[in-house]
mmCIF file of C-alpha atoms in Angstrom:
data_model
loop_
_atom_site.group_PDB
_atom_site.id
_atom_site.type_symbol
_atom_site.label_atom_id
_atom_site.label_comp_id
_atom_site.label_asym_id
_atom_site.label_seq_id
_atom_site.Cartn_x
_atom_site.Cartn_y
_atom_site.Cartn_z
ATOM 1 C CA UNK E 1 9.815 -11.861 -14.618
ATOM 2 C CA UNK E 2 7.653 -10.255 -12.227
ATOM 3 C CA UNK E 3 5.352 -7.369 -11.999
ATOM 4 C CA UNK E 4 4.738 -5.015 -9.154
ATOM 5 C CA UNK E 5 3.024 -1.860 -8.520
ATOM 6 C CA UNK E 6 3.273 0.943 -5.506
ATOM 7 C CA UNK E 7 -0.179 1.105 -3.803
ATOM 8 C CA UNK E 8 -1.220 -0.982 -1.202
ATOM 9 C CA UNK E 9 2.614 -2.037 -0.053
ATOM 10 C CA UNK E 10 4.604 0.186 2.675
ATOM 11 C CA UNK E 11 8.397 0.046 2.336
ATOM 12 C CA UNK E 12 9.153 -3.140 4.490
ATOM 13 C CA UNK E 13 6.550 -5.046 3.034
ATOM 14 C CA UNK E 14 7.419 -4.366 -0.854
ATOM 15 C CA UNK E 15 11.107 -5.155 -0.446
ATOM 16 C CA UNK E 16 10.250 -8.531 1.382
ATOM 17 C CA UNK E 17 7.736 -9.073 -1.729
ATOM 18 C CA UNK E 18 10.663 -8.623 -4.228
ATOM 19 C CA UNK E 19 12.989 -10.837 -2.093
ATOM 20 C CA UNK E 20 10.221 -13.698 -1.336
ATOM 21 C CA UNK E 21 10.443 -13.475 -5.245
ATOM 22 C CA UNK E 22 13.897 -13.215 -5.926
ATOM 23 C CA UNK E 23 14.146 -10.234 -7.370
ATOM 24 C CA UNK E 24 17.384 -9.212 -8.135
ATOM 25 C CA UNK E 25 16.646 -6.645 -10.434
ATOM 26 C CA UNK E 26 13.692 -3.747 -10.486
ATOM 27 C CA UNK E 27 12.981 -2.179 -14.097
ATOM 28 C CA UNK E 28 10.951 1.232 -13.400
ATOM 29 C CA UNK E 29 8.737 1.945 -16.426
ATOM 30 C CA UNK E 30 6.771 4.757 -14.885
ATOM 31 C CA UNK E 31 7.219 8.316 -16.818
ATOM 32 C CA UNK E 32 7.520 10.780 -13.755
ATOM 33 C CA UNK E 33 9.099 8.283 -10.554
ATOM 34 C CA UNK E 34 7.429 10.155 -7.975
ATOM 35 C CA UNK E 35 4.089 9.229 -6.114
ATOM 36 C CA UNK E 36 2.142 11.735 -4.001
ATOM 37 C CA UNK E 37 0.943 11.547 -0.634
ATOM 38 C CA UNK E 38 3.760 10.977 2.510
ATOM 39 C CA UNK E 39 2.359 7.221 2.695
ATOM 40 C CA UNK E 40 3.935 6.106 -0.830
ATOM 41 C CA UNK E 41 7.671 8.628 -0.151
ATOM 42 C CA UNK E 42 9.437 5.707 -0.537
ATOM 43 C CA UNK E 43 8.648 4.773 -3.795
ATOM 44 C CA UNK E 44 9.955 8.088 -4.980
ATOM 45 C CA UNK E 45 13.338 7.496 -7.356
ATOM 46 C CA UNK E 46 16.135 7.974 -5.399
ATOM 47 C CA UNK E 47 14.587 6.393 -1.463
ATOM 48 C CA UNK E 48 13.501 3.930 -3.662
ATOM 49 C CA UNK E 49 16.978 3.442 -4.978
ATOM 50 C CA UNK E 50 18.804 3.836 -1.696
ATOM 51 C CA UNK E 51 16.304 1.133 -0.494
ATOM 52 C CA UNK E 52 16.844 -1.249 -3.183
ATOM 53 C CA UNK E 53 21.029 -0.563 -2.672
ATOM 54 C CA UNK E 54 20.928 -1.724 0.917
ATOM 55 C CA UNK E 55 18.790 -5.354 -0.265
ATOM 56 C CA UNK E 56 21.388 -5.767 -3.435
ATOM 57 C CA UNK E 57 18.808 -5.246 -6.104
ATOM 58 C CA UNK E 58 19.906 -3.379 -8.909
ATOM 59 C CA UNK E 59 17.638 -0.615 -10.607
ATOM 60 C CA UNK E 60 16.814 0.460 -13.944
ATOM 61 C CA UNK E 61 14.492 3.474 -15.228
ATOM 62 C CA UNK E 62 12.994 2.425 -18.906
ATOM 63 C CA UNK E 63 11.448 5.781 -19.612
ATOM 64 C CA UNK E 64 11.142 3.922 -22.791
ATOM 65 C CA UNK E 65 8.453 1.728 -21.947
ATOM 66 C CA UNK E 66 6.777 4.706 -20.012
ATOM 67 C CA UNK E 67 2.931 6.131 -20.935
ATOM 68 C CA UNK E 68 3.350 9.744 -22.479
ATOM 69 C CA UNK E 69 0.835 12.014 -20.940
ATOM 70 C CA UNK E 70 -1.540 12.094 -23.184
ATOM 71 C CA UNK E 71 -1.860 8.454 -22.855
ATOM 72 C CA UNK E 72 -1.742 8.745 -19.363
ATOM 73 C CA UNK E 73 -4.868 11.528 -19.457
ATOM 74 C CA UNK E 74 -6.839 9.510 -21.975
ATOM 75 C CA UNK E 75 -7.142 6.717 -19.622
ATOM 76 C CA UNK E 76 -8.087 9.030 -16.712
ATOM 77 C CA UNK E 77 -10.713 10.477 -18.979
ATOM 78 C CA UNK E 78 -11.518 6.959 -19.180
ATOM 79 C CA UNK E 79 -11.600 6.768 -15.603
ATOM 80 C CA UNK E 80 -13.884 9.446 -14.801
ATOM 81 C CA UNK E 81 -16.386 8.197 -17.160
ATOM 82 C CA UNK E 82 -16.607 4.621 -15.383
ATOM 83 C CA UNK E 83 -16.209 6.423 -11.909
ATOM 84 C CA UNK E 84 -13.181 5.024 -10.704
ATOM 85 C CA UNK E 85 -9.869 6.550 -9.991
ATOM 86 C CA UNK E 86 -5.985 5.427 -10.722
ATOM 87 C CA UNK E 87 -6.389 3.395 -6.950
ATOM 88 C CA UNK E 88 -8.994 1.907 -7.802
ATOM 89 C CA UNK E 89 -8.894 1.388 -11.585
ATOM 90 C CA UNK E 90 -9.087 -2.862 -12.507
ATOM 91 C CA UNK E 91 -8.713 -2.809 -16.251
ATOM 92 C CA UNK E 92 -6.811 -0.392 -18.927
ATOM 93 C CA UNK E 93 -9.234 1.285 -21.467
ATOM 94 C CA UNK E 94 -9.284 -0.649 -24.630
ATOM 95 C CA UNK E 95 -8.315 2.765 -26.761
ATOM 96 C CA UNK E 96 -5.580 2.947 -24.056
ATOM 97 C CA UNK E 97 -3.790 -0.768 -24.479
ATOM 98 C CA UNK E 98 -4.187 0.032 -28.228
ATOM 99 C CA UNK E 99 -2.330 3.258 -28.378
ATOM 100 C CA UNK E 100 0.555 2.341 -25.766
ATOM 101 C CA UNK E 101 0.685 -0.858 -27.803
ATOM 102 C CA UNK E 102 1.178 1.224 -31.105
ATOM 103 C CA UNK E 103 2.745 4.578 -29.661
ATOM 104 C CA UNK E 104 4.944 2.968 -27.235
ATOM 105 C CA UNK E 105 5.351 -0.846 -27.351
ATOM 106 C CA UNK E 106 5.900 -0.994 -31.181
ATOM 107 C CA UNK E 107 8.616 1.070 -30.633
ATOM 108 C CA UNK E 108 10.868 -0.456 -28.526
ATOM 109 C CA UNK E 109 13.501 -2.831 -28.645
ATOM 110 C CA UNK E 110 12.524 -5.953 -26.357
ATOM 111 C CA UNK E 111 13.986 -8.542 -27.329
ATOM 112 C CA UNK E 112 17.587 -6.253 -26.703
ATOM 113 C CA UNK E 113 15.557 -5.723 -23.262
ATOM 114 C CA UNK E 114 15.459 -9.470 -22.434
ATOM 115 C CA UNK E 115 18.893 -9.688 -23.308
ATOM 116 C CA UNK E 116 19.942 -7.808 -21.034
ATOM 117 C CA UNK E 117 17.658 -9.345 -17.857
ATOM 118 C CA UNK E 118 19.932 -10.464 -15.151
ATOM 119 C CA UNK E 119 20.253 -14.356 -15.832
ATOM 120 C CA UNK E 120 20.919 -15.523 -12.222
ATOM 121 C CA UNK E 121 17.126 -14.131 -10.644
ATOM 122 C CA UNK E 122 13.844 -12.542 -11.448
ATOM 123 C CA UNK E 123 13.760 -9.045 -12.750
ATOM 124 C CA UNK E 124 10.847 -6.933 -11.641
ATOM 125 C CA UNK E 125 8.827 -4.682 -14.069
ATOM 126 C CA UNK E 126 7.286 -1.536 -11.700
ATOM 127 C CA UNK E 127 4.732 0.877 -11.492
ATOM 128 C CA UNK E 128 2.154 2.640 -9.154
ATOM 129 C CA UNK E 129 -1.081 0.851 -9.851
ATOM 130 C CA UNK E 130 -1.599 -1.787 -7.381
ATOM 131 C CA UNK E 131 -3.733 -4.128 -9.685
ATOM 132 C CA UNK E 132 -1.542 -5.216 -12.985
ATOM 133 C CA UNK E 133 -4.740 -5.288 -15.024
ATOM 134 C CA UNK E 134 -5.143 -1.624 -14.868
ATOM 135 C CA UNK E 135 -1.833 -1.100 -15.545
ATOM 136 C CA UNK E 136 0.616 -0.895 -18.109
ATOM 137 C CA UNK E 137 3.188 -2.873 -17.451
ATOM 138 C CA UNK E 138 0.470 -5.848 -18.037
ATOM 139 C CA UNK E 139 1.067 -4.750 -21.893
ATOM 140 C CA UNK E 140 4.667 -5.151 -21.507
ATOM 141 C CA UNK E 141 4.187 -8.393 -19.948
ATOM 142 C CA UNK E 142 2.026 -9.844 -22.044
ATOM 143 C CA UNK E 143 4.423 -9.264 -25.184
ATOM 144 C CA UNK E 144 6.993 -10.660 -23.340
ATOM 145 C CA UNK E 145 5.280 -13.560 -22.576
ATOM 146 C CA UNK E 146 3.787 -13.903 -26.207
ATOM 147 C CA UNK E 147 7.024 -12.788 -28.039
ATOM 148 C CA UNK E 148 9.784 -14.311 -26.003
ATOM 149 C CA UNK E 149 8.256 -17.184 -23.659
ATOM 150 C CA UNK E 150 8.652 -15.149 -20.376
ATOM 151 C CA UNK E 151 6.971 -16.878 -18.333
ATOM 152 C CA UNK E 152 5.276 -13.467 -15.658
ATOM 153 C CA UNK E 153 3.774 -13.494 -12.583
ATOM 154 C CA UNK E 154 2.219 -10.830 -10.942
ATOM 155 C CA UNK E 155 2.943 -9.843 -7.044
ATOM 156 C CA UNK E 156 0.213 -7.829 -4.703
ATOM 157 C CA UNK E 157 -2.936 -8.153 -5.912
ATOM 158 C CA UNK E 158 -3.058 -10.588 -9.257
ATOM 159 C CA UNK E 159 -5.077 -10.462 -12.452
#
């Protein structure tokens, strides 16, 4: 298992980072699958799709594993107190990892989620943030790596 976020990576670049990886499967846990700005267009649902078509990688959307919006505007609360912003963000809010832990994580069924990981390559967990420490899908990874022996690495730039 991998984990990859948007930001910093054009097109060309992220699909040769899920290849180099051997990624053969991308699992989308972002709540809207859009990004703004024309520089990150291809990482909205369906180029992104049509892209990962032509390289063979299939593509899930796990709305289920996805911040709400009230989670998502507590941590940029949390952001605007520290002075950063969602590009530049390096670690979740600790009332953050707590609630998506409880609201979200608790809720879902992962262990029927790793059963149905491709076997035969890496499946990629993905969302916008470019650092997986100030992201969410670190909380998924970490449970999977606690609760089921995943073992997760991190692409772009690494906790």
């Amino acid at each position: 298992m991998v984990t990859v976020g948007v930001y910093g990576f054009d097109l060309d670049s992220f699909l040769d980072t899920l290849r180099g990886a051997g990624v053969g499967e991308l699992v989308d846990v972002r709540q809207r699958r859009g990004v703004r700005g024309s520089e990150y267009a291809w990482a909205n649902s369906q180029r992104l799709q049509a892209a990962l078509a032509s390289e063979g990688i299939a593509y899930r959307h796990r709305v289920d594993l996805a911040p709400t919006t009230e989670l998502r505007r507590l941590q940029y609360l949390e952001d605007a107190v520290q002075g950063v912003g969602k590009r530049s963000r390096i670690e979740l809010a600790p009332e953050y990892r707590e609630r998506y832990t409880l609201e979200i994580l608790d809720h879902v069924d992962l262990g029927a989620f790793v059963d149905g990981l491709q076997p035969d390559s890496a499946s990629a967990l993905l969302c916008v943030e470019a650092d997986a420490r100030a992201c969410h899908r670190s909380i998924i990874a970490e449970r999977l790596a606690e609760g089921f022996g995943i073992e997760v690495s991190h692409l772009g730039v690494s906790p």
